[in-house]
Coordinates of C-alpha atoms in Angstrom, one line a residue:
M17 CA 0.0 0.0 0.0
T18 CA 1.5 3.4 -1.0
Q19 CA 1.9 6.2 1.6
E20 CA -0.7 8.2 -0.2
W21 CA -3.2 5.4 -0.1
A22 CA -2.5 4.9 3.6
Q23 CA -3.2 8.6 4.3
V24 CA -6.5 8.3 2.4
A25 CA -7.4 5.2 4.4
G26 CA -6.6 6.9 7.6
R27 CA -8.7 9.9 6.9
A28 CA -11.6 7.8 5.7
S29 CA -11.4 5.7 8.8
E30 CA -11.7 8.8 11.0
V31 CA -14.8 9.9 9.0
L32 CA -16.4 6.5 9.2
Q33 CA -15.6 6.3 13.0
G34 CA -17.4 9.6 13.5
F35 CA -20.3 8.4 11.5
A36 CA -20.5 5.1 13.5
T37 CA -20.5 7.0 16.8
E38 CA -23.4 9.3 15.9
A39 CA -25.2 6.5 14.0
N40 CA -25.1 4.4 17.2
G41 CA -26.9 7.2 19.1
L42 CA -29.5 7.4 16.3
Q43 CA -30.0 3.7 16.4
Q44 CA -30.7 3.8 20.2
R45 CA -33.1 6.7 19.7
A46 CA -34.9 4.7 17.0
S47 CA -35.3 1.7 19.3
A48 CA -36.8 4.0 22.0
L49 CA -39.2 5.5 19.5
E50 CA -40.3 2.0 18.5
G51 CA -41.1 1.1 22.0
Q52 CA -43.0 4.3 22.5
A53 CA -45.0 3.6 19.3
S54 CA -46.1 0.2 20.7
R55 CA -47.4 1.9 23.8
L56 CA -49.2 4.6 21.8
Q57 CA -50.8 2.0 19.5
A58 CA -52.1 0.0 22.6
R59 CA -53.6 3.2 23.9
L60 CA -55.0 4.1 20.5
L61 CA -56.8 0.8 20.3
R62 CA -58.5 1.5 23.6
S63 CA -59.5 5.0 22.7
S64 CA -62.4 6.2 20.6
L65 CA -60.2 7.8 18.0
L66 CA -60.5 4.9 15.6
S67 CA -64.2 4.4 16.0
S68 CA -66.5 5.7 13.3
G69 CA -69.9 7.3 13.6
G70 CA -71.2 10.3 15.5
G71 CA -71.4 10.2 19.3
E72 CA -70.1 13.0 21.5
G73 CA -66.7 13.2 19.8
P74 CA -63.3 12.5 21.3
S75 CA -62.8 13.0 25.0
F76 CA -60.1 15.2 26.6
E77 CA -58.0 12.1 27.1
D78 CA -58.4 11.2 23.4
D79 CA -57.2 14.7 22.5
A80 CA -54.2 14.3 24.7
L81 CA -53.4 11.0 23.0
R82 CA -53.8 12.6 19.6
R83 CA -51.3 15.3 20.7
E84 CA -48.8 12.7 22.0
I85 CA -49.0 10.9 18.6
E86 CA -48.3 14.2 16.9
I87 CA -45.2 14.7 19.1
H88 CA -44.1 11.2 18.4
N89 CA -44.3 11.7 14.7
G90 CA -42.4 14.9 14.9
D91 CA -39.6 13.1 16.7
V92 CA -39.6 10.4 14.0
M93 CA -39.3 13.1 11.3
T94 CA -36.5 14.8 13.1
L95 CA -34.7 11.5 13.5
E96 CA -35.0 10.6 9.8
S97 CA -33.9 14.1 8.8
R98 CA -30.8 13.9 10.9
W99 CA -30.0 10.4 9.5
Q100 CA -30.3 11.7 5.9
D101 CA -28.1 14.6 6.7
L102 CA -25.5 12.3 8.3
E103 CA -25.6 10.0 5.2
Q104 CA -25.1 12.9 2.9
Q105 CA -22.4 14.6 5.0
T106 CA -20.4 11.4 5.4
A107 CA -20.7 10.5 1.7
A108 CA -19.5 14.0 0.7
E109 CA -16.5 13.7 3.1
I110 CA -15.5 10.3 1.9
D111 CA -15.9 11.4 -1.8
S112 CA -13.6 14.4 -1.1
I113 CA -10.8 12.1 0.2
A114 CA -9.0 11.1 -3.0
G115 CA -12.2 10.4 -4.9
G116 CA -13.5 8.2 -2.1
G117 CA -11.2 5.2 -2.7
G118 CA -14.2 2.9 -2.8
F119 CA -15.2 3.7 0.8
Q120 CA -18.6 5.0 -0.1
D121 CA -19.9 1.4 0.1
Q122 CA -19.0 1.2 3.8
I123 CA -21.7 3.7 4.8
P124 CA -24.3 1.5 6.5
V125 CA -28.0 1.8 6.6
V126 CA -29.5 1.8 10.1
S127 CA -32.7 0.0 10.6
S128 CA -34.9 -0.5 13.7
A129 CA -34.3 -3.8 15.5
G130 CA -37.3 -6.1 15.1
A131 CA -39.1 -3.9 12.6
D132 CA -39.8 -6.7 10.2
T133 CA -43.6 -6.5 10.1
D134 CA -45.9 -3.7 9.1
S135 CA -48.1 -2.0 11.7
A136 CA -51.1 0.2 11.3
A137 CA -50.4 3.9 11.1
F138 CA -52.8 6.5 12.4
D139 CA -54.1 9.4 10.3
A140 CA -55.1 12.1 12.8
A141 CA -57.4 13.7 10.2
G142 CA -59.4 10.7 9.4
G143 CA -58.6 8.0 12.0
S144 CA -57.5 5.6 9.2
A145 CA -54.5 3.4 8.6
G146 CA -51.7 4.9 6.6
M147 CA -48.9 3.6 4.3
D148 CA -45.2 3.5 5.2
R149 CA -43.9 6.9 4.4
F150 CA -40.3 6.0 4.8
G151 CA -40.0 3.6 1.8
A152 CA -37.9 0.5 1.5
R153 CA -34.5 2.1 2.3
G154 CA -35.6 4.7 4.9
L155 CA -34.1 5.2 8.3
L156 CA -36.1 2.4 9.8
G157 CA -36.2 0.1 6.9
A158 CA -39.1 -1.5 5.1
G159 CA -42.3 -1.9 7.0
S160 CA -41.0 0.3 9.8
L161 CA -44.3 2.0 10.8
G162 CA -44.2 0.1 14.0
F163 CA -43.4 3.5 15.5
A164 CA -44.4 6.0 12.8
F165 CA -48.0 7.1 12.4
H166 CA -49.4 8.6 9.2
S167 CA -47.8 11.6 7.5
A168 CA -51.1 13.6 7.7
V169 CA -50.3 14.1 11.4
N170 CA -46.8 15.2 10.7
Q171 CA -47.9 18.2 8.6
M172 CA -49.2 19.7 11.8
I173 CA -45.7 19.7 13.4
R174 CA -43.2 22.5 13.6
S175 CA -44.8 25.2 11.5
G176 CA -44.5 28.9 11.8
N177 CA -41.8 31.5 12.0
D178 CA -38.8 30.5 14.1
S179 CA -37.9 34.0 15.2
G180 CA -41.4 34.6 16.4
T181 CA -41.3 31.4 18.4
D182 CA -38.0 32.5 20.1
D183 CA -39.6 35.8 21.1
A184 CA -42.6 34.1 22.5
V185 CA -40.6 31.7 24.6
E186 CA -38.2 34.4 25.8
T187 CA -41.1 36.5 26.9
A188 CA -42.8 33.6 28.6
T189 CA -39.5 32.8 30.5
E190 CA -39.2 36.4 31.7
L191 CA -42.8 36.4 32.9
Y192 CA -42.3 33.1 34.6
E193 CA -39.3 34.4 36.5
T194 CA -41.5 37.3 37.7
V195 CA -44.3 35.1 39.0
T196 CA -41.9 32.9 40.9
S197 CA -40.2 35.8 42.7
D198 CA -41.0 36.8 46.3
D199 CA -42.8 40.0 45.3
V200 CA -45.2 38.4 42.8
T201 CA -48.6 40.2 42.3
G202 CA -51.9 39.1 40.9
R203 CA -51.2 41.3 37.9
D204 CA -48.0 39.4 37.2
L205 CA -49.8 36.1 37.2
S206 CA -52.5 37.4 34.9
A207 CA -49.9 38.7 32.4
F208 CA -48.2 35.2 32.5
Y209 CA -51.5 33.4 31.8
D210 CA -52.4 35.9 29.1
H211 CA -49.1 35.3 27.3
L212 CA -49.5 31.5 27.6
G213 CA -52.9 31.8 26.0
D214 CA -51.3 33.5 23.0
M215 CA -48.6 30.9 22.4
D216 CA -49.0 28.1 19.9
A217 CA -48.3 24.4 20.7
D218 CA -44.7 24.5 19.6
D219 CA -44.0 27.6 21.7
I220 CA -45.5 25.9 24.7
E221 CA -43.4 22.8 24.2
E222 CA -40.2 24.8 23.7
F223 CA -41.0 26.9 26.8
S224 CA -41.5 23.8 28.9
E225 CA -38.2 22.4 27.7
A226 CA -36.4 25.6 28.5
N227 CA -37.9 25.8 32.0
P228 CA -38.2 22.3 33.3
Q229 CA -38.7 23.6 36.9
I230 CA -42.2 24.7 35.9
N231 CA -43.2 21.0 35.9
Q232 CA -41.4 20.3 39.2
Y233 CA -42.7 23.2 41.3
S234 CA -46.1 24.9 41.5
M235 CA -47.4 28.3 40.8
P236 CA -47.7 30.5 43.9
L237 CA -50.9 30.6 45.9
P238 CA -52.2 33.7 47.7
T239 CA -50.8 34.1 51.2
N240 CA -52.5 37.3 52.3
E241 CA -55.6 39.4 51.8
D242 CA -54.1 41.6 49.0
Q243 CA -53.0 38.6 47.0
L244 CA -56.3 36.8 47.5
K245 CA -58.2 39.8 46.1
S246 CA -55.8 40.3 43.1
W247 CA -55.1 36.6 42.1
P248 CA -56.7 35.3 38.9
T249 CA -60.2 34.1 39.7
G250 CA -62.0 31.0 38.6
A251 CA -63.8 33.2 36.0
D252 CA -60.4 34.4 34.7
G253 CA -59.2 30.8 34.5
A254 CA -62.3 29.7 32.7
A255 CA -61.9 32.5 30.1
W256 CA -58.2 31.5 29.7
W257 CA -59.2 27.8 29.1
E258 CA -61.7 28.9 26.5
T259 CA -59.0 30.9 24.8
L260 CA -56.8 27.8 24.6
E261 CA -59.8 25.9 23.1
A262 CA -60.2 28.6 20.4
N263 CA -56.4 28.5 19.7
G264 CA -56.3 24.7 19.7
T265 CA -53.8 24.5 22.5
Q266 CA -55.6 23.0 25.4
V267 CA -54.0 19.6 24.8
A268 CA -50.6 21.1 24.4
M269 CA -50.9 23.0 27.6
A270 CA -52.0 19.9 29.6
T271 CA -49.3 17.9 27.9
F272 CA -46.3 20.2 28.3
L273 CA -47.4 22.3 31.3
P274 CA -49.5 19.8 33.3
L275 CA -48.7 21.2 36.7
V276 CA -49.9 24.7 35.6
T277 CA -53.0 23.4 33.9
G278 CA -54.0 21.0 36.7
N279 CA -53.9 23.7 39.3
T280 CA -55.6 26.6 37.6
N281 CA -59.0 27.6 39.0
G282 CA -61.6 27.8 36.3
V283 CA -60.2 24.8 34.3
P284 CA -62.8 22.0 34.5
Y285 CA -61.9 19.4 37.1
T286 CA -61.9 16.6 34.5
A287 CA -59.1 18.3 32.6
R288 CA -57.3 19.2 35.8
N289 CA -57.4 15.5 36.9
V290 CA -55.8 14.4 33.6
A291 CA -53.1 17.1 33.8
N292 CA -52.4 16.4 37.5
R293 CA -52.2 12.7 37.0
R294 CA -49.7 13.3 34.2
S295 CA -47.7 15.5 36.6
L296 CA -47.8 12.9 39.3
T297 CA -46.4 10.3 36.9
Q298 CA -43.7 12.5 35.6
L299 CA -42.6 13.6 39.1
L300 CA -42.4 10.0 40.3
D301 CA -40.4 9.0 37.3
A302 CA -37.7 11.7 38.1
D303 CA -34.5 10.5 39.7
D304 CA -33.9 13.7 41.8
L305 CA -36.9 13.6 44.1
Q306 CA -36.3 14.2 47.8
R307 CA -37.4 11.4 50.1
N308 CA -40.2 13.6 51.7
Q309 CA -41.5 14.3 48.2
R310 CA -41.4 10.7 46.9
V311 CA -43.1 9.3 50.0
R312 CA -46.0 11.7 49.8
L313 CA -46.4 11.5 46.0
E314 CA -46.5 7.7 46.2
S315 CA -49.2 8.1 48.9
I316 CA -51.2 10.4 46.7
E317 CA -50.9 8.0 43.8
Q318 CA -52.1 5.2 46.1
S319 CA -55.1 7.2 47.2
L320 CA -56.3 7.4 43.6
K321 CA -56.4 3.7 43.2
E322 CA -58.2 2.4 46.3
G323 CA -61.9 2.3 47.1
G324 CA -65.1 2.9 45.2
G325 CA -66.3 6.0 43.5
E326 CA -64.5 8.0 40.8
R327 CA -61.2 9.5 42.2
V328 CA -60.3 13.0 40.8
L329 CA -57.0 14.7 41.6
L330 CA -58.2 18.3 41.9
S331 CA -54.9 19.8 42.9
L332 CA -51.3 18.9 43.3
N333 CA -49.1 21.5 45.0
M334 CA -45.4 21.0 44.9
G335 CA -44.6 24.3 46.6
Q336 CA -42.1 26.8 45.2
E337 CA -38.5 26.0 44.2
P338 CA -36.3 26.3 47.3
V339 CA -33.8 29.2 47.1
S340 CA -30.5 29.1 48.9
R341 CA -30.0 32.4 50.9
G342 CA -26.3 31.8 51.6
R343 CA -23.5 29.3 51.5
G344 CA -24.2 25.6 51.6
P345 CA -27.1 23.6 50.4
G346 CA -30.5 25.3 50.1
P347 CA -33.6 24.4 52.1
A348 CA -35.3 21.1 51.5
P349 CA -38.4 21.2 49.3
T350 CA -41.8 21.5 51.0
D351 CA -44.0 18.5 51.4
P352 CA -46.4 18.0 48.4
L353 CA -50.0 18.9 49.1
A354 CA -53.1 17.7 47.3
A355 CA -56.9 17.6 47.1
V356 CA -58.5 14.4 46.0
S357 CA -62.3 14.1 45.3
V358 CA -64.4 11.0 45.5
G359 CA -67.0 11.8 42.8
N360 CA -66.5 14.4 40.1
P361 CA -67.3 18.0 41.1
D362 CA -67.9 18.9 37.4
S363 CA -71.2 17.0 37.5
A364 CA -72.0 16.9 41.2
D365 CA -75.0 18.7 42.6
T366 CA -73.3 18.9 45.9
T367 CA -69.6 19.1 46.7
T368 CA -68.3 18.8 50.3
F369 CA -64.8 19.8 51.3
N370 CA -63.5 17.9 54.3
V371 CA -60.6 19.7 56.1
S372 CA -58.6 17.5 58.4
G373 CA -56.7 18.7 61.5
M374 CA -53.7 18.0 63.6
G375 CA -51.4 15.3 62.2
S376 CA -53.1 15.0 58.9
G377 CA -51.0 15.1 55.7
T378 CA -50.4 13.7 52.2
D379 CA -48.2 11.0 53.7
A380 CA -51.4 9.3 54.8
M381 CA -53.5 10.3 51.8
P382 CA -55.2 6.9 51.4
S383 CA -56.6 7.4 54.9
E384 CA -57.6 11.0 54.2
V385 CA -59.4 10.0 51.0
G386 CA -60.9 7.1 52.9
N387 CA -62.6 9.6 55.2
A388 CA -64.0 11.4 52.1
Q389 CA -65.1 8.0 50.8
Q390 CA -67.1 7.5 54.0
L391 CA -68.9 10.8 53.7
Y392 CA -69.5 10.1 50.0
N393 CA -71.0 6.7 50.8
G394 CA -73.3 8.4 53.4
S395 CA -74.4 11.0 50.9
R396 CA -75.2 8.4 48.2
R397 CA -78.3 7.6 50.2
D398 CA -79.7 10.8 48.7
T399 CA -80.3 9.3 45.2
S400 CA -81.9 12.5 43.9
N401 CA -78.5 14.3 43.7
E402 CA -75.0 13.5 42.6
H403 CA -72.3 14.1 45.2
A404 CA -68.6 14.7 45.4
V405 CA -66.5 14.8 48.6
V406 CA -63.0 16.4 48.6
A407 CA -60.2 15.3 50.9
W408 CA -58.6 18.8 51.1
I409 CA -55.0 18.4 52.3
G410 CA -54.0 21.8 51.0
Y411 CA -52.1 23.0 54.0
E412 CA -49.4 21.7 56.4
S413 CA -51.2 20.8 59.5
P414 CA -49.5 21.1 62.9
G415 CA -48.2 18.3 65.1
L416 CA -48.8 18.0 68.8
K417 CA -46.0 20.5 69.6
T418 CA -47.4 23.3 67.4
V419 CA -51.1 22.7 67.6
F420 CA -51.6 25.5 70.1
R421 CA -50.2 28.0 67.6
D422 CA -52.2 29.5 64.7
E423 CA -49.7 30.0 61.9
H424 CA -50.6 26.7 60.2
A425 CA -54.3 27.8 60.2
V426 CA -53.4 31.3 58.9
D427 CA -51.4 29.9 56.0
G428 CA -53.9 27.3 55.1
S429 CA -56.9 29.6 55.3
W430 CA -55.8 31.6 52.3
A431 CA -55.3 28.5 50.1
L432 CA -58.7 27.1 51.3
A433 CA -60.5 30.3 50.6
Y434 CA -58.9 30.5 47.1
A435 CA -60.0 26.8 46.4
L436 CA -63.6 27.4 47.7
D437 CA -64.1 30.6 45.6
G438 CA -62.4 28.9 42.7
H439 CA -64.8 26.0 42.9
R440 CA -67.9 28.2 42.9
E441 CA -66.6 30.3 40.0
T442 CA -65.6 27.2 38.0
M443 CA -69.1 25.8 38.4
D444 CA -70.7 29.2 37.4
A445 CA -68.5 29.3 34.3
H446 CA -69.1 25.8 33.0
R447 CA -72.6 24.8 34.1
E448 CA -75.7 26.3 32.6
D449 CA -77.6 26.1 35.8
G450 CA -74.7 27.5 37.8
G451 CA -76.2 25.7 40.7
T452 CA -74.0 23.6 42.9
R453 CA -74.3 23.2 46.7
V454 CA -71.0 23.6 48.6
N455 CA -70.4 22.2 52.1
V456 CA -67.4 22.5 54.4
N457 CA -66.7 19.9 57.0
A458 CA -63.8 20.3 59.4
H459 CA -62.2 18.3 62.2
S460 CA -60.0 19.3 65.1
Y461 CA -57.5 22.0 64.2
G462 CA -59.0 22.1 60.7
T463 CA -62.0 24.0 62.1
N464 CA -59.6 26.8 62.9
T465 CA -58.3 26.8 59.3
A466 CA -61.7 26.5 57.8
A467 CA -63.3 29.2 60.0
R468 CA -60.5 31.7 59.0
A469 CA -61.0 30.8 55.3
L470 CA -64.8 31.5 55.6
T471 CA -63.9 35.1 56.7
H472 CA -61.8 35.5 53.5
T473 CA -64.1 34.1 50.8
T474 CA -66.1 36.1 48.4
H475 CA -68.8 33.5 47.9
P476 CA -70.7 31.9 50.8
V477 CA -70.8 28.2 51.3
D478 CA -74.1 26.5 52.0
T479 CA -73.1 24.8 55.3
Y480 CA -70.2 24.6 57.6
S481 CA -70.0 21.7 60.0
M482 CA -67.4 21.3 62.8
Y483 CA -66.7 18.0 64.6
G484 CA -64.3 17.7 67.5
S485 CA -63.2 21.3 67.1
A486 CA -60.0 22.4 68.8
G487 CA -61.5 25.9 69.0
I488 CA -62.0 29.0 67.0
P489 CA -59.8 32.0 67.9
E490 CA -61.9 34.8 69.2
G491 CA -60.2 37.3 66.9
V492 CA -61.4 35.2 63.9
A493 CA -65.1 34.8 64.7
Q494 CA -67.0 35.5 67.9
H495 CA -70.3 34.3 66.4
A496 CA -71.4 32.0 63.6
S497 CA -72.7 35.0 61.7
D498 CA -69.2 36.2 61.3
L499 CA -68.6 33.4 58.8
N500 CA -69.5 33.6 55.1
V501 CA -72.2 30.9 55.3
T502 CA -75.8 31.1 54.0
T503 CA -78.7 31.2 56.4
T504 CA -81.3 28.6 57.1
D505 CA -85.1 29.1 56.8
E506 CA -85.0 30.3 60.4
G507 CA -82.6 33.1 59.5
R508 CA -79.7 31.6 61.4
P509 CA -76.2 30.8 59.8
A510 CA -76.1 27.2 58.6
V511 CA -73.2 26.5 60.9
Y512 CA -73.2 23.2 62.8
A513 CA -71.0 21.8 65.5
T514 CA -70.6 18.7 67.6
D515 CA -68.3 17.5 70.3
A516 CA -68.4 14.0 71.9
S517 CA -68.3 13.9 75.7
T518 CA -65.4 11.4 75.4
D519 CA -63.4 13.8 73.2
W520 CA -60.9 15.2 75.8
L521 CA -58.3 16.2 73.1
S522 CA -60.6 18.8 71.6
D523 CA -61.0 20.3 75.1
V524 CA -57.3 20.7 75.4
G525 CA -57.2 22.7 72.2
R526 CA -59.8 25.2 73.4
S527 CA -57.9 27.5 75.7
P528 CA -60.1 29.9 77.7
G529 CA -59.8 33.4 76.4
V530 CA -57.9 32.3 73.3
R531 CA -60.1 29.8 71.4
Q532 CA -63.8 29.4 72.0
D533 CA -65.8 26.3 71.9
P534 CA -68.2 26.4 68.8
T535 CA -70.6 24.2 70.7
D536 CA -71.2 26.9 73.3
T537 CA -74.6 28.5 73.1
G538 CA -73.2 32.0 72.6
F539 CA -71.5 31.1 69.4
G540 CA -74.8 30.6 67.6
A541 CA -74.1 27.3 65.8
Y542 CA -76.6 24.4 65.5
V543 CA -75.2 21.9 68.0
F544 CA -75.9 18.3 67.4
S545 CA -75.1 15.2 69.4
S546 CA -72.3 12.8 69.0
D547 CA -73.3 10.9 72.2
G548 CA -76.3 9.0 71.0
M549 CA -78.9 11.6 71.9
G550 CA -81.8 12.6 69.7
H551 CA -82.1 12.3 65.9
P552 CA -80.6 10.8 63.9
P553 CA -79.9 7.7 66.0
G554 CA -76.4 6.3 66.0
Y555 CA -73.6 5.0 68.2
P556 CA -71.9 7.5 70.5
V557 CA -68.4 8.7 69.3
S558 CA -65.6 7.1 71.4
G559 CA -63.1 9.9 71.3
H560 CA -61.4 12.6 69.2
Y561 CA -60.5 10.6 66.1
Q562 CA -62.3 10.3 62.8
N563 CA -61.8 6.5 62.8
F564 CA -61.0 3.9 65.4
A565 CA -59.4 0.5 64.8
A566 CA -61.4 -1.4 67.4
A567 CA -64.7 -2.7 66.3
E568 CA -66.6 -1.6 69.4
E569 CA -65.4 2.0 69.1
Y570 CA -66.7 4.7 66.7
G571 CA -65.0 7.7 65.3
Y572 CA -66.7 10.9 64.0
L573 CA -66.7 9.6 60.4
E574 CA -67.4 6.0 61.0
R575 CA -70.6 4.6 59.5
D576 CA -73.4 4.2 62.1
S577 CA -71.9 6.7 64.5
Q578 CA -74.3 9.4 65.4
A579 CA -71.9 12.1 64.2
F580 CA -71.6 10.5 60.8
E581 CA -75.3 10.0 60.4
A582 CA -75.9 13.7 61.2
L583 CA -73.2 15.0 58.9
S584 CA -74.6 12.9 56.1
L585 CA -78.0 14.6 56.5
I586 CA -76.5 18.1 56.8
N587 CA -74.4 17.6 53.7
D588 CA -77.5 16.4 51.8
G589 CA -79.3 19.7 52.7
R590 CA -81.4 18.1 55.4
G591 CA -80.0 19.8 58.5
D592 CA -83.5 20.5 59.7
E593 CA -83.9 16.7 60.4
V594 CA -81.0 16.8 62.9
D595 CA -82.0 17.5 66.5
E596 CA -80.4 20.5 68.0
M597 CA -78.9 19.9 71.4
T598 CA -79.5 22.4 74.3
D599 CA -79.0 22.1 78.0
A600 CA -82.6 21.0 78.3
T601 CA -82.4 18.3 75.6
V602 CA -79.2 16.9 77.0
E603 CA -80.8 16.7 80.4
Y604 CA -83.8 15.0 78.9
Y605 CA -81.9 12.3 77.1
Q606 CA -79.6 11.7 80.1
D607 CA -82.8 11.1 82.2
L608 CA -84.1 8.7 79.6
F609 CA -80.8 6.7 79.8
D610 CA -80.9 6.7 83.6
R611 CA -84.5 5.5 83.7
H612 CA -84.1 2.7 81.2
V613 CA -80.6 1.4 81.7
E614 CA -79.1 -0.5 84.6
E615 CA -75.4 -1.2 85.0
V616 CA -74.7 -4.9 85.6
A617 CA -71.7 -6.6 87.3
N618 CA -71.5 -10.3 86.4
N619 CA -69.5 -11.0 89.6
P620 CA -69.8 -9.3 92.9
G621 CA -67.0 -6.8 93.5
R622 CA -66.2 -6.6 89.8
Q623 CA -66.5 -3.5 87.7
V624 CA -69.5 -3.0 85.4
T625 CA -69.3 -5.5 82.5
A626 CA -72.7 -5.1 80.9
Y627 CA -75.8 -3.0 80.7
R628 CA -79.4 -4.1 81.0
V629 CA -81.9 -2.1 78.9
E630 CA -85.6 -2.1 79.8
L631 CA -87.8 -0.7 77.0
G632 CA -91.5 -1.3 76.3
G633 CA -91.7 -4.2 78.6
Q634 CA -88.7 -6.0 76.9
S635 CA -85.3 -6.5 78.5
E636 CA -82.0 -6.8 76.6
Q637 CA -78.4 -7.0 77.9
V638 CA -75.6 -5.4 76.0
D639 CA -71.8 -5.2 76.5
T640 CA -71.1 -1.5 76.0
R641 CA -72.6 1.8 77.1
G642 CA -72.7 2.9 73.5
E643 CA -75.0 0.0 72.6
A644 CA -77.3 0.9 75.5
V645 CA -77.5 4.5 74.5
K646 CA -78.2 3.6 70.9
L647 CA -81.1 1.3 72.0
V648 CA -82.7 3.9 74.1
N649 CA -82.3 6.6 71.5
E650 CA -83.7 4.4 68.7
Y651 CA -86.7 3.6 70.8
Y652 CA -87.5 7.3 71.3
A653 CA -86.2 8.5 67.9
D654 CA -89.7 8.6 66.3
K655 CA -91.3 10.2 69.3
D656 CA -91.7 13.9 69.8
Y657 CA -89.3 15.5 72.2
C658 CA -90.9 15.7 75.7
P659 CA -89.2 17.4 78.6
A660 CA -91.2 15.2 81.0
P661 CA -91.0 11.7 79.6
E662 CA -93.4 9.0 80.6
G663 CA -92.3 5.9 82.4
P664 CA -91.2 2.7 80.8

C-alpha cells in the first residue's frame, strides 16, 4: 500500500468512525421510539379515535393521546432528517478524500431492530390506517411504521416563524421568572397566563423544555388578603381555558405544562385531573426527588387507586422552588399537598370539602381519601342528587408541639379560601344552571383553618360543620354569623357543631380566652349530638378521632356513629332533620338513659361489665354503654321531644 493510499485510508477511517458514533446514538433513539410507538398503539386501540360514527366526539383524554401521537411523529421526522443529513455529510466527506477510494460502500443503513412487520399507522385527520412513508430504504427500513404514524399528522408539526417562536418563549420565560419571585402580584400572574394563552403548541413545548422547573414546582398561591383579592379568579381561568380551546392549544398546555393546567382555578376538574395525574407520573419518574416528596407523591398515587367512586386529583401543590440564601445547600423542598375528590365536582349537585386537622397530611393520603369516601357513601343515600366529597389536604397541619399556635391555620386559610371561591366560579362558568351546593366539614385543628377561610371568601358556602373542634380563635369569629355561610329558613347561619363527651383532646385545644368552643350556646351554631342523643340515631363517638381501629369504638366519620349520620343529613341539605342539642335536651336524654338502663356486674365486687336495657316491657343486655345509649335513642327517635318523659 502506498503512503498516499495509507493517508486516504486513515482519513476515511476517521470519518467512518465519527459516522459510527453518531449513528449508534440514532439507532438507540430509533429503538426507544419503536417502544414508544407500541405503547401509543395500545392506547390508540383502547380510545375512541379509531371508531366511526357520531357520538359525542373524542374526550379530553383522546385529544391528549392525539397530541402525543403528533409529538411522536415529529420526533420520527427529526430523527429521519438527521439520518439523511448524516448520510449525505459522510458520503461527501468520503468522496472528497482522493475520490473516495471505494469507501462509499462502507456507509451502512441503520434499521430499527425487530421492525420486520408492518403496523397500522394512524391518520389524525381521518382516523384511518396509513402507508409506510419512509419507503424501502428509509431510516427504519421496510415496514417500519411500528413506530411511525401517518404523515397527515406530521404536517401539523413544527410550522410557523422560528424567530417569532423564540420571542414568545423568551417573553414567557421572563414572565415566569417574575411570577416565581418573592414579590409576585396578581397582575404578574394574569400577564403570564395571558401570554401562555397566545402561544402556539410549539411555543408551549419549547418553553417547557427551556424551563423544566415549571413541571417540578407549583405556581404560587395567595398568602394574604391583598393577594387573594388580586389573584386570577375562577372566572379568569375559565376564560383562559376557552382561549386555549379557540387556539387549539388545550391539549398542548395539559401535555407540556400539566402542573400549571392542573392547578388553575376555572379549568374543568376533569381536565385538571388528567393534567395532575400526568404531573404525578412525571414527578415519580424523576431521579432527583427528595425522600419527603417521593413518600407523599406515592401516597397520593395510592389514594387514587383504592376504594369505590371516581377519584379525581383536583390539585397537586409541589410548593415553590427552594432558594439558597447563603452558603451551603439550600432548604429542603416542602411536602407536596393535594386535594382528591371522591366523585366528580364537574357533574356533582353537591360538593363537600373535608378539612382535616392535627397530624393530617399527604403522607397518609389513602386514609384521608378514605374519610372522604365514608362521607361520599353516606351522601349516596340521597339518590336524587350527585355528590362529590373532597379530601382537602392543601395546607401543612400542625403536630402536637405546634397545635396551640395558629400559623398553620393562617397559612392554610388563604389557600382554602382560594379553592372554595375557585370552585364556585368554575361551576358558574361551565354549568348552565350554575347551581351547585357547597359544604365545608372540618375536624379538630381544621376547624380553625376553615373558619378563617370563611372570613376571607367572596362566595358563601351552603353549610359549615365542625366536629371535634380544637376551638375558633376569638379574633377570627365571635359568632357563627361572622362566617361567610348562607342562612337557614330560620334566619340563622347554617353552621353546625358537635363534640363528643369522650373527646378530651378537643377540650385541650380550646384554651379559655384564646379559642372558643363552637358548641357553646353563645357562638350561635346548631349543636348536634355525638353521644347518641336525639335524631338521627347512631352510636356514641368514642373519642377525638375520625376513625378507630377497634370494632366496638366509633370515630366521628365511621358509619353508624351518630356524628356520621348527622353529617350525612346536613351535607344532603337536610339539616332540619338533625335534632339541636341544648342544656334542656341533653338533660332530657340523660334522664331517659338513667330510667331505662341498669349497670350490671356479672360478679360481685367486679367493675361494670354489661348494661341491662328495659324498653316497652322488653329486657336486653348489651356489653357497652354505647350500645345501650343507641337502643334507648332508637326507641325514642320517632317520638316527639318531651321534657317530662313518661315511664317505661
